[in-house]
mmCIF file of C-alpha atoms in Angstrom:
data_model
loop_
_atom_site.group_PDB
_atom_site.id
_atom_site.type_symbol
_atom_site.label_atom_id
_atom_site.label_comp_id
_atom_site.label_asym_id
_atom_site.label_seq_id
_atom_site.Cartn_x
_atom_site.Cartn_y
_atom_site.Cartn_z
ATOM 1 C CA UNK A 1 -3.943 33.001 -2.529
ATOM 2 C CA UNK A 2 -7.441 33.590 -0.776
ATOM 3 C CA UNK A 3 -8.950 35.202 -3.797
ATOM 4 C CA UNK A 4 -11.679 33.486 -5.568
ATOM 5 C CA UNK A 5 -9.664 34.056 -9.013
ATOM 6 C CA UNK A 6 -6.650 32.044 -7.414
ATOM 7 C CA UNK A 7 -7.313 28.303 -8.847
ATOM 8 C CA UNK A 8 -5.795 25.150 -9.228
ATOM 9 C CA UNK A 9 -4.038 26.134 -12.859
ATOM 10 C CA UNK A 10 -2.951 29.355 -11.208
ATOM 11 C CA UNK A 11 -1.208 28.123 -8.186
ATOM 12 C CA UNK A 12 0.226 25.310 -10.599
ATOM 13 C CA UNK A 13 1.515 27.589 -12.525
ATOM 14 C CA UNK A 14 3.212 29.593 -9.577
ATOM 15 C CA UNK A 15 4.721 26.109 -7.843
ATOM 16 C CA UNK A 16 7.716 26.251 -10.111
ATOM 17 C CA UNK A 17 8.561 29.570 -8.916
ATOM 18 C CA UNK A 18 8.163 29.235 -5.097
ATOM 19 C CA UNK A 19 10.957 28.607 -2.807
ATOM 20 C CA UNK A 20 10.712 26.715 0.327
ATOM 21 C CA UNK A 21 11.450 29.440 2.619
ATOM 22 C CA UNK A 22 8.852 31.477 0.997
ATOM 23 C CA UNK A 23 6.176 29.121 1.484
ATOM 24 C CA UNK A 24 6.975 28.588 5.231
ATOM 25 C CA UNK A 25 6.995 32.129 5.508
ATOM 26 C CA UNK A 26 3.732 32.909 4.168
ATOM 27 C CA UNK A 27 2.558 29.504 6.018
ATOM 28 C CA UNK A 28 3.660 31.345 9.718
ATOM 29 C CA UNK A 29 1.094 34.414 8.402
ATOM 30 C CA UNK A 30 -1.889 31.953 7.856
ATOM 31 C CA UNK A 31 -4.728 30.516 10.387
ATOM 32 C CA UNK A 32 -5.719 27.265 10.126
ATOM 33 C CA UNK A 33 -8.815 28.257 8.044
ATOM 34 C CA UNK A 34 -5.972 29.664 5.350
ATOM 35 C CA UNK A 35 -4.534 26.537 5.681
ATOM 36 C CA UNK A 36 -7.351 24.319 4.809
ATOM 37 C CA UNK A 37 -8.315 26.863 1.754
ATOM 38 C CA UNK A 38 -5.234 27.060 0.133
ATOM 39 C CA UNK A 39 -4.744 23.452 -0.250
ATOM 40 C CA UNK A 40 -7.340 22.783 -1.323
ATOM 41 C CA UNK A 41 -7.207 24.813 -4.195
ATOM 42 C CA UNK A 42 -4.243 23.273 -5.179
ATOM 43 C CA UNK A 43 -4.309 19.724 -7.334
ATOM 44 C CA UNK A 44 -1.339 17.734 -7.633
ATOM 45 C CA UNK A 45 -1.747 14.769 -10.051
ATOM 46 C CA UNK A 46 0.863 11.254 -10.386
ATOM 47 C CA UNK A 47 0.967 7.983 -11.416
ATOM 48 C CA UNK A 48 2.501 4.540 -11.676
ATOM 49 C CA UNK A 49 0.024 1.786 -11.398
ATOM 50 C CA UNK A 50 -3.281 3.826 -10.646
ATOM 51 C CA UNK A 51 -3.684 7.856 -10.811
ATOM 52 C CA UNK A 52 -3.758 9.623 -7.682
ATOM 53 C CA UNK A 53 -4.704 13.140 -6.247
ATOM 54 C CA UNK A 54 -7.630 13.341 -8.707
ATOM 55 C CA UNK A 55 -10.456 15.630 -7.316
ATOM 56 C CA UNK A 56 -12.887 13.712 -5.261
ATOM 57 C CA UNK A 57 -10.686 11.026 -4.796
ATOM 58 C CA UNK A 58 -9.353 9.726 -1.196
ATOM 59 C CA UNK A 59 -6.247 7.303 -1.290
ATOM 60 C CA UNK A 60 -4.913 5.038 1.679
ATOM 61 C CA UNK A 61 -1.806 3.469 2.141
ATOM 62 C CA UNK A 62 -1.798 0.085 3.658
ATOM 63 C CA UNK A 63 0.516 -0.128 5.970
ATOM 64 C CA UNK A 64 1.033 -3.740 7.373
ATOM 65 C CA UNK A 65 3.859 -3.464 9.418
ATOM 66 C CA UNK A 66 5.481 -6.628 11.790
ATOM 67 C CA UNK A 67 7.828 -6.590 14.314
ATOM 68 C CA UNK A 68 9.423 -9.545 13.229
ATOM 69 C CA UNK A 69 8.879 -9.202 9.279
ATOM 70 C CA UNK A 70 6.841 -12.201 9.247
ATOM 71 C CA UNK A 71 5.391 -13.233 5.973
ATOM 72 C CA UNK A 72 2.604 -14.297 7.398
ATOM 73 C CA UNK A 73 2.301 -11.949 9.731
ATOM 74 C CA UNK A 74 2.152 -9.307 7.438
ATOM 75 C CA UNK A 75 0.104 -11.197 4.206
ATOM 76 C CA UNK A 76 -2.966 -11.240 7.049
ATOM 77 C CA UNK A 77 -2.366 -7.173 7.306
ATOM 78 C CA UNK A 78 -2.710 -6.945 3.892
ATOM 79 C CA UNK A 79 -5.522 -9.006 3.225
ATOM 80 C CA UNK A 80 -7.224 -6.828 6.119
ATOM 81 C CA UNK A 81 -6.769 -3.965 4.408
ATOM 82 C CA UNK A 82 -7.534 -4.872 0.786
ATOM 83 C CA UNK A 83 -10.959 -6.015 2.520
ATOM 84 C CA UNK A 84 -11.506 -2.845 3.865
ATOM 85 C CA UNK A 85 -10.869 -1.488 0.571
ATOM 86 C CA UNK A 86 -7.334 0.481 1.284
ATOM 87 C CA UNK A 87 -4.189 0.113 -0.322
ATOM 88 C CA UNK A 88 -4.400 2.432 -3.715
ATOM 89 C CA UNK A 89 -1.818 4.656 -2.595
ATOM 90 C CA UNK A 90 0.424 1.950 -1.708
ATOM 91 C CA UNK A 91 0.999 -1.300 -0.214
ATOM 92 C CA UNK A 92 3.845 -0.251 2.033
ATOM 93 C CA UNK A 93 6.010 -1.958 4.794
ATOM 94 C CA UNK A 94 8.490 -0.144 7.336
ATOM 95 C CA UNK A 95 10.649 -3.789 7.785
ATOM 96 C CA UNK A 96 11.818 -4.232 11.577
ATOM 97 C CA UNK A 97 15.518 -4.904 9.756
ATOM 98 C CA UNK A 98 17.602 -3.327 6.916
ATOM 99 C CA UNK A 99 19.268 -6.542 5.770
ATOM 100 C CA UNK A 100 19.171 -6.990 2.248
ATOM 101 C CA UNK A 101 17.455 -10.508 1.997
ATOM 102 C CA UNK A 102 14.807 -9.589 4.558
ATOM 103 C CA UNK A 103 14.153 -6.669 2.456
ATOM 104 C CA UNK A 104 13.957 -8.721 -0.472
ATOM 105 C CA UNK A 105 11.367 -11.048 1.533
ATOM 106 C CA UNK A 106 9.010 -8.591 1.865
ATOM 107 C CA UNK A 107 9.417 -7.232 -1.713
ATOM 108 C CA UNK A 108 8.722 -10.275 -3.113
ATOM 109 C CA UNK A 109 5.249 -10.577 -1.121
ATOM 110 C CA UNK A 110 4.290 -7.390 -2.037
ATOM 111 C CA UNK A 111 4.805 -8.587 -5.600
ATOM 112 C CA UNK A 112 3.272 -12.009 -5.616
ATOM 113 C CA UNK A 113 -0.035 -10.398 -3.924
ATOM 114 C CA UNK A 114 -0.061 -7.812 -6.647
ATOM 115 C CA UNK A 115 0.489 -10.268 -9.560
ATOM 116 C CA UNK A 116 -2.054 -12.977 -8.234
ATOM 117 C CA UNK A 117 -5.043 -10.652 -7.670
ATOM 118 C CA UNK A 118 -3.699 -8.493 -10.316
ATOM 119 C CA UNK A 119 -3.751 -5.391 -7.983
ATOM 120 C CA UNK A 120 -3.811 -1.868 -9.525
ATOM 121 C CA UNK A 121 -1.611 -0.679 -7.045
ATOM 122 C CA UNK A 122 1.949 -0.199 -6.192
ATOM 123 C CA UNK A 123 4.284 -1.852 -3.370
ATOM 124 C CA UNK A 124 7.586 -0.243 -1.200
ATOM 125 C CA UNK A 125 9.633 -1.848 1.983
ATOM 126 C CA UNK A 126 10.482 1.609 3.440
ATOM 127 C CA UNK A 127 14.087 0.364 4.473
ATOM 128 C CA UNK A 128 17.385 2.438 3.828
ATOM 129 C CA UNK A 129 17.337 3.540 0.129
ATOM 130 C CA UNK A 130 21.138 1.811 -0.315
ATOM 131 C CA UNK A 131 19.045 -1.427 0.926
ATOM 132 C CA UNK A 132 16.302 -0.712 -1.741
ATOM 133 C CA UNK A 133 19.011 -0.487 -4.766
ATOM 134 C CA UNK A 134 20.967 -3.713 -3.265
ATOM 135 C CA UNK A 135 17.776 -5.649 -3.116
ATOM 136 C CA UNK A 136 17.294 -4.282 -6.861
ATOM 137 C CA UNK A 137 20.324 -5.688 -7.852
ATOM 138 C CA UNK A 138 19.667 -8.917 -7.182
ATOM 139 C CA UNK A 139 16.688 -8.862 -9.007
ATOM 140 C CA UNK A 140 14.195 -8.282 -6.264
ATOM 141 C CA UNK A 141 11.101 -6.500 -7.916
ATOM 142 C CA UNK A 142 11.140 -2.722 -6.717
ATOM 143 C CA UNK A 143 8.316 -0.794 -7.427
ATOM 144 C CA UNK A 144 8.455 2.677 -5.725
ATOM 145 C CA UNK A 145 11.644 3.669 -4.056
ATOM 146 C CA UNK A 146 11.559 5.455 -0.321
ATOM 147 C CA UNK A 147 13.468 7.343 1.499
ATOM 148 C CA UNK A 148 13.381 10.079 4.566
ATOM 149 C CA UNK A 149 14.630 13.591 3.388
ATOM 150 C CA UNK A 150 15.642 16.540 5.699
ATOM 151 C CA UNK A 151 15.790 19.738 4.816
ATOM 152 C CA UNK A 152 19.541 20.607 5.277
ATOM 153 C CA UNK A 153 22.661 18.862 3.945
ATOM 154 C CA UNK A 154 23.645 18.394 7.212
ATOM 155 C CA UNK A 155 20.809 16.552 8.183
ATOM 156 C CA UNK A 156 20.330 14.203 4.910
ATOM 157 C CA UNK A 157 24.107 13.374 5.502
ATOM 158 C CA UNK A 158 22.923 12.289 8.984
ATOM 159 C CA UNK A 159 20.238 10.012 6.931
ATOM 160 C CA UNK A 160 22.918 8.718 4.815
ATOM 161 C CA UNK A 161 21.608 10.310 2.023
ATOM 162 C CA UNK A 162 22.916 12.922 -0.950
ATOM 163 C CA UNK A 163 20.998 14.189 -3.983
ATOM 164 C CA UNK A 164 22.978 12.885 -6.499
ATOM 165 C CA UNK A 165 22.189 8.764 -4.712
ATOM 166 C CA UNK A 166 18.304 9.991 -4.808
ATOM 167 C CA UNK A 167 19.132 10.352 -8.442
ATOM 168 C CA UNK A 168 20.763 7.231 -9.055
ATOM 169 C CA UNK A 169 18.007 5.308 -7.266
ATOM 170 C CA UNK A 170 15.580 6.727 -9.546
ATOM 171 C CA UNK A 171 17.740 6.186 -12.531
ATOM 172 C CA UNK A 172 17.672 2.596 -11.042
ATOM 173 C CA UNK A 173 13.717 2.374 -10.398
ATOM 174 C CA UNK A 174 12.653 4.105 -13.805
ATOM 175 C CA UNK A 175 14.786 1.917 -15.734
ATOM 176 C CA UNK A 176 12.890 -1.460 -14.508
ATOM 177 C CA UNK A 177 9.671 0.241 -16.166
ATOM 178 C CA UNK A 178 7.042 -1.704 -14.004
ATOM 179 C CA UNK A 179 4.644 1.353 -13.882
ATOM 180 C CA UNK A 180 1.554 0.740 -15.828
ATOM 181 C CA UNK A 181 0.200 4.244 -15.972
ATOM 182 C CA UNK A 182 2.543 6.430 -15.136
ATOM 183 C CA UNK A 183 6.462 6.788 -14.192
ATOM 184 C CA UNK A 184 6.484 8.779 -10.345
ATOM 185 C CA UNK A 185 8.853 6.136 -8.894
ATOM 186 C CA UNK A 186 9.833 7.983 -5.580
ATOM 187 C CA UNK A 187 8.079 8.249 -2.010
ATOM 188 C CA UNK A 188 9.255 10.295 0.256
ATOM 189 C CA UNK A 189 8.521 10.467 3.810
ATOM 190 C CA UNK A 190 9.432 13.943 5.793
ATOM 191 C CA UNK A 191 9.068 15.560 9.583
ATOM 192 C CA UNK A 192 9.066 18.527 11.395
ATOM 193 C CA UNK A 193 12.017 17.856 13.694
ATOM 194 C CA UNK A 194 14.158 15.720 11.960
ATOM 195 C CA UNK A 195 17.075 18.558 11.264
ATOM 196 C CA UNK A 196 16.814 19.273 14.971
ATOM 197 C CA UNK A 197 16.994 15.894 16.203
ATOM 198 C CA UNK A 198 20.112 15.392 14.368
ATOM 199 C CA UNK A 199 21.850 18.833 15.257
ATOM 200 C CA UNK A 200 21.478 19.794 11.888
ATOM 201 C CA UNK A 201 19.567 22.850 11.812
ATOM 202 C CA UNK A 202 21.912 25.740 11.863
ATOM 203 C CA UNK A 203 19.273 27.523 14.322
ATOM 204 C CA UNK A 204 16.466 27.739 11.625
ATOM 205 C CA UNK A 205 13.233 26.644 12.858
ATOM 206 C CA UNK A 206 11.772 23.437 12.255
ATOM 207 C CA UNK A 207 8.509 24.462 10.151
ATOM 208 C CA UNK A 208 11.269 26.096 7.564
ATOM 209 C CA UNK A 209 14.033 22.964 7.276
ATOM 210 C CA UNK A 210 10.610 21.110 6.938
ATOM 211 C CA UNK A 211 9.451 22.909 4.078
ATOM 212 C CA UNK A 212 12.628 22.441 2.398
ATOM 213 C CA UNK A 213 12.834 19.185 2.422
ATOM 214 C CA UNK A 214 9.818 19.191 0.420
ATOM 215 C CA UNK A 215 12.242 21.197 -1.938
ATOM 216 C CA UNK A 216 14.303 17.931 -2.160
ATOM 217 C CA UNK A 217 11.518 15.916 -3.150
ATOM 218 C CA UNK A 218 10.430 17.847 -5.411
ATOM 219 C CA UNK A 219 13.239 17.554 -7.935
ATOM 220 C CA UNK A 220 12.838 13.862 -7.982
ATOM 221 C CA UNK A 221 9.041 13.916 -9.266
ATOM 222 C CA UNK A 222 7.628 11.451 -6.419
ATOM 223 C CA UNK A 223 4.637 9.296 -6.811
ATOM 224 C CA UNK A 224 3.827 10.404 -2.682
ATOM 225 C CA UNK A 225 5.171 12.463 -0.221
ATOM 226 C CA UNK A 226 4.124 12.256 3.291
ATOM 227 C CA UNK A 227 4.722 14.216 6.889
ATOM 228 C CA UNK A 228 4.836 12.054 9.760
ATOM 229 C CA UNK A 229 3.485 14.879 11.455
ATOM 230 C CA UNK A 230 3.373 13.775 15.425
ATOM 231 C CA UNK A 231 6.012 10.919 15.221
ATOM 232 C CA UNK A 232 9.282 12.325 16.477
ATOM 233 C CA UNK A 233 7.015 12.859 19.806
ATOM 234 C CA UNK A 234 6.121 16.236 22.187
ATOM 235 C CA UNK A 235 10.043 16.845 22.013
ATOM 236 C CA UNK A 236 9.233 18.793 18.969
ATOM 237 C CA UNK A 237 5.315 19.139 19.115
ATOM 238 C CA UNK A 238 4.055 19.003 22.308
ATOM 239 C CA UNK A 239 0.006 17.930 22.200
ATOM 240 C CA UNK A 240 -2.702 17.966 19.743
ATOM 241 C CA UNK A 241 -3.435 21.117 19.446
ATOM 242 C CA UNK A 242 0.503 21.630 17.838
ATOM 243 C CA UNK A 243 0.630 18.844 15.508
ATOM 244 C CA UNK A 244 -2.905 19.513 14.461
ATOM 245 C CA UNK A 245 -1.137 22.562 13.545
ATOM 246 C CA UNK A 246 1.943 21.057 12.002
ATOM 247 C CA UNK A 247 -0.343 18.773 9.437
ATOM 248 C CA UNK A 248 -1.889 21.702 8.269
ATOM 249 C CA UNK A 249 0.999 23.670 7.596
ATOM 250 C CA UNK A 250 2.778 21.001 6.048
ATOM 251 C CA UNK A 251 0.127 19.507 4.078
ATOM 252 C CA UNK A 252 -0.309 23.523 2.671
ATOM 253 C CA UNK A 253 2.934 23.825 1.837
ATOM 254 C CA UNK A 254 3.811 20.638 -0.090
ATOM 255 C CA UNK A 255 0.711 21.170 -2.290
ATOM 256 C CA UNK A 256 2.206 24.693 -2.495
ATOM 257 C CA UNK A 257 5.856 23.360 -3.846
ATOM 258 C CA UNK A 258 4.076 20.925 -6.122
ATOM 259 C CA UNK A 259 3.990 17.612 -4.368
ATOM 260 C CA UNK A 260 1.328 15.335 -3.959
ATOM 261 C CA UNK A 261 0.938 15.816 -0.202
ATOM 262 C CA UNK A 262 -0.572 12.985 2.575
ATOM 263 C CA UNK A 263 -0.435 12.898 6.071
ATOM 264 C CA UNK A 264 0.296 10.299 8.585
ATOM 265 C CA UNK A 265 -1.781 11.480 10.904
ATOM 266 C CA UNK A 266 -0.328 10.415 14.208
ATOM 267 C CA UNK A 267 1.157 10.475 17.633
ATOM 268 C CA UNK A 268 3.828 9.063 19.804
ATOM 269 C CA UNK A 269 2.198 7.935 23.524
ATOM 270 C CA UNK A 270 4.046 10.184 25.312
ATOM 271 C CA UNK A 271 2.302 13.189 23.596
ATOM 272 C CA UNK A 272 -0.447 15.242 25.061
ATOM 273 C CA UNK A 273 -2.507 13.945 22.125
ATOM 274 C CA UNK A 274 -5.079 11.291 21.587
ATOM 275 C CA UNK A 275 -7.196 9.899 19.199
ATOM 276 C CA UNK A 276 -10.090 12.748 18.995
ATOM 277 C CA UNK A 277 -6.846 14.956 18.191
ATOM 278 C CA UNK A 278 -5.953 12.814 15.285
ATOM 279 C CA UNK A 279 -9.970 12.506 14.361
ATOM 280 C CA UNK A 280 -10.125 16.280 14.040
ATOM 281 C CA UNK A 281 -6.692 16.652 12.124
ATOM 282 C CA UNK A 282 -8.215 13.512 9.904
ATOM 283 C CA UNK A 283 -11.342 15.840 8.930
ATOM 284 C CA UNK A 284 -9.530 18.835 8.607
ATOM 285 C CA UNK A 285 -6.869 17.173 6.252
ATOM 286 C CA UNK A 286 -9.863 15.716 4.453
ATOM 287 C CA UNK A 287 -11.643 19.313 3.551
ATOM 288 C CA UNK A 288 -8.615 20.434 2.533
ATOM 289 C CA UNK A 289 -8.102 17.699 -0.109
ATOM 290 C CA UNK A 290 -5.159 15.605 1.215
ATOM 291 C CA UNK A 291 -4.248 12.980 -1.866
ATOM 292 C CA UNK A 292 -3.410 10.067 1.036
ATOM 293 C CA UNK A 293 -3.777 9.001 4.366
ATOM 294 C CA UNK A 294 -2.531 5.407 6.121
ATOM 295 C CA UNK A 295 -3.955 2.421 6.989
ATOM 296 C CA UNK A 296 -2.636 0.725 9.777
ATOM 297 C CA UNK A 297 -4.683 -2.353 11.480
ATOM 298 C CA UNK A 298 -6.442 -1.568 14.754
ATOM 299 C CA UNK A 299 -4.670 2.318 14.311
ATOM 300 C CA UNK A 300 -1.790 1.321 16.452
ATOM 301 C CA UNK A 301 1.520 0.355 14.505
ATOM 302 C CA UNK A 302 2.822 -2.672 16.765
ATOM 303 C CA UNK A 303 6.079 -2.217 15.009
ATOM 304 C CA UNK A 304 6.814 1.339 15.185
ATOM 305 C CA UNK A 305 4.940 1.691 18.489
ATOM 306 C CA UNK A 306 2.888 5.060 17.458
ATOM 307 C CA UNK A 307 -0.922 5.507 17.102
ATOM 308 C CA UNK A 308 -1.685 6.408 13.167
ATOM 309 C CA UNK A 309 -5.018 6.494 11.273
ATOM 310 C CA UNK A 310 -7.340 2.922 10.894
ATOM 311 C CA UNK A 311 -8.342 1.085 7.901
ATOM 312 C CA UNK A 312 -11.828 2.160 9.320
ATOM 313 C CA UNK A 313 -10.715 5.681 9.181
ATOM 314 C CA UNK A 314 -10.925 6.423 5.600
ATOM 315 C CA UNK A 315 -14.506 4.976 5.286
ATOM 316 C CA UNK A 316 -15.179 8.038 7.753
ATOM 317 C CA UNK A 317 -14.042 10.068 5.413
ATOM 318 C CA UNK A 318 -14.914 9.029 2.327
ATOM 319 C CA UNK A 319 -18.562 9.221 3.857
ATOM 320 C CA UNK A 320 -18.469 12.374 5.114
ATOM 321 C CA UNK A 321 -16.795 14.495 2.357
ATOM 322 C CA UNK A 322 -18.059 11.655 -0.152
ATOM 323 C CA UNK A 323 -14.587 10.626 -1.653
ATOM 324 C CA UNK A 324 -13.461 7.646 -3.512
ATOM 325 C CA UNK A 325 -10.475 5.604 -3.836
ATOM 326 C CA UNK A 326 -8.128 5.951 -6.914
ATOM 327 C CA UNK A 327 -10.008 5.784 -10.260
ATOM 328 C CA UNK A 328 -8.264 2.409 -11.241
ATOM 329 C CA UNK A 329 -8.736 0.859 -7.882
ATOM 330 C CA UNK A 330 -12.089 1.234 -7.303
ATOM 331 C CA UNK A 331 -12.834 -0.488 -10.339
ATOM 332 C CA UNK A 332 -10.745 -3.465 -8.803
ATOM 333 C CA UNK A 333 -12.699 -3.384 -5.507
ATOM 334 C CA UNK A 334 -16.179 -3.703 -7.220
ATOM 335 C CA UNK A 335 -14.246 -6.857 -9.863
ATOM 336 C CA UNK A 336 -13.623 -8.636 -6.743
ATOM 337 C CA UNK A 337 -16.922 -7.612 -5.114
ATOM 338 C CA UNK A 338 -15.407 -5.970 -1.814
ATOM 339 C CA UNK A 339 -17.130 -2.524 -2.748
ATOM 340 C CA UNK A 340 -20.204 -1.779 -4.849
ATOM 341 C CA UNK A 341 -21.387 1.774 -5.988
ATOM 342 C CA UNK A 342 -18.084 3.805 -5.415
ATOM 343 C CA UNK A 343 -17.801 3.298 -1.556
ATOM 344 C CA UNK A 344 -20.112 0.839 -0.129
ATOM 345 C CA UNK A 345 -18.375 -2.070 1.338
ATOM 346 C CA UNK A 346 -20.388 -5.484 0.723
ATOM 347 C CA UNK A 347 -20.605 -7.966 3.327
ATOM 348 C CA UNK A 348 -17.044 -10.210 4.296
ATOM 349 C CA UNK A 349 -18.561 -13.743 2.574
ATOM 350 C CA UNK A 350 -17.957 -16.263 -0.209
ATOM 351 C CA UNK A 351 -18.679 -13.481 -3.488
ATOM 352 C CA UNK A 352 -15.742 -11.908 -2.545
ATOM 353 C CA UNK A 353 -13.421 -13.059 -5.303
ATOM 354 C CA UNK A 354 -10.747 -12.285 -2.899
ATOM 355 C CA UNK A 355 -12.165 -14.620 0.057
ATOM 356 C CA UNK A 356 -12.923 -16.989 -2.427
ATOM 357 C CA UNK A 357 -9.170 -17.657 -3.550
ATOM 358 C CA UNK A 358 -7.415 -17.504 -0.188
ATOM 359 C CA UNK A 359 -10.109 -20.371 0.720
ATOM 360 C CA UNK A 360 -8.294 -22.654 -2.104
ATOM 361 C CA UNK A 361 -4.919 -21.739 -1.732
ATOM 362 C CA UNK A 362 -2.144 -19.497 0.896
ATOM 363 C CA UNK A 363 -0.466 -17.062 0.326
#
């Protein structure tokens, strides 16, 4: 894999082949160097409403979470973000319920703010996929469908989860046909702990079940797939120097399998971890060509109640390693004036088309 003849075609070519435990085994053999080197030789490539995982090309999701669900709330996140130029990955909300018609709320805000500023992007409430497909069924506009996957039966059972309902929910999702430029319908969100957590992991070790849930996604041809690398908390990584670790490997190994890999790159505050831990994992993540990243306001999820990665963050980035947003989206952030010449954010005032519409009218 470290030879100069291994390339992106080659390891594409080899993804099909590769089993999970096989790529966390070779994964245990590699320094974090490997790690970096690897991935970012691979290139993993979807689509529904913009193209992601192109090379050069940095991708955020916007992540405007509430404790309460409040529309409000949550339209002001959003607006925050779009200004700051995030949100091509997804717009994407982790609701503080599971009830159907709060669910359906939230999808329908994602929608209308999509429609009005005619946003090439894609939306998702991250609530329990059996929520998702009720909220479908009464006609509540579902873009991308989420769920959590584990890497035993066991564990996915705990989730309330099979393969065969991952397969009806993207029966469910493809069949509404509300991609533009593509048809990855799925996003899947994974951990290194999860199998443990839930007594579920038949004394294999964590960095293996992880890597097989990435097997799981896989089959269902997902628009994203992200590790919440540092969320479960030190139980399972202890400080920064481990989950700086753990987003490496795992980032590695789901370009490996295929999958279009990002990173939430995070930390629960009762970790031995801090910010300058998540700053290095950020840059690391960003040599080694991670397709997506989040955006949470201020960097500190008030619903969740973890420390993630800033709207801010990604202009870092994007500076540093000079990296754009999605191809389709950074056309829509110079239309509406909130970026000029690829990555160059333009003063908050009235030429933002953006601005100029919320001035006349609420959301």
């Amino acid at each position: 894999m470290l030879r100069y003849e291994t390339d992106a075609p080659v390891l594409a070519a080899l993804a099909p082949g590769l089993t999970p435990e096989m790529v966390a085994a070779v994964s245990k053999l590699m320094s974090n160097q490997d790690l970096i080197l690897v991935a970012k030789k691979c290139r993993v490539v979807t689509a529904f409403r913009n193209t992601l995982g192109l090379p050069g090309r940095l991708a955020v999701r916007l992540q405007p979470n509430h404790p309460t669900d409040d529309p409000q709330g949550v339209a002001a996140s959003i607006i925050d973000g779009l200004l700051y130029g995030c949100g091509d990955a997804v717009i994407g909300i982790n609701p503080a319920t599971d009830s159907v018609p709060a669910v359906e709320t939230l999808l329908r805000l994602l929608d209308t703010v999509i429609r009005r500023y005619d946003i090439p992007t894609q939306s998702c409430v991250l609530a329990h996929v059996t929520t998702q497909l009720a909220a479908l069924e009464r006609g509540a506009p579902v873009d991308l469908v989420f769920q959590s996957v584990a890497g035993t039966e066991a564990a996915n059972r705990s989730f309330g989860i099979t393969l065969s309902l991952l397969g009806q929910a993207r029966e469910a999702a493809l069949a509404l046909k509300r991609g533009t430029v593509g048809d990855n319908v799925m996003y899947f969100e994974t951990g290194q702990g999860s199998a443990l957590s839930a007594n579920a992991h038949h004394g294999i070790d964590q960095q293996t079940l992880e890597v097989r849930a990435y097997a799981v996604a896989r089959a269902f041809k997902p628009l994203l797939v992200n590790t919440v690398v540092g969320f479960i908390g030190p139980e399972y990584l202890y400080d920064g120097k481990q989950i700086i670790r753990a987003g490496l490997e795992d980032h590695c190994c789901g370009k490996l399998l295929g999958l279009p890999m990002g990173v939430d790159v995070c930390y629960t505050n009762h970790a031995e971890a801090d910010q300058d831990d998540m700053d290095t994992l950020l840059t690391l993540l960003g040599v080694a060509g991670c397709n997506y990243i989040m955006g949470v306001p201020g960097a500190d999820d008030i619903m969740l109640g973890y420390q993630s990665t800033s709207f801010h963050d990604s202009h870092y980035l994007r500076q540093v390693l000079g990296l754009k947003p999605a191809p389709e989206f950074e056309a829509w952030l110079e239309k509406m004036r909130i970026a000029a010449g690829g990555r160059h954010l333009l003063p908050v005032d009235s030429r933002h088309a953006l601005l100029a519409d919320i001035k006349q009218r609420s959301l």
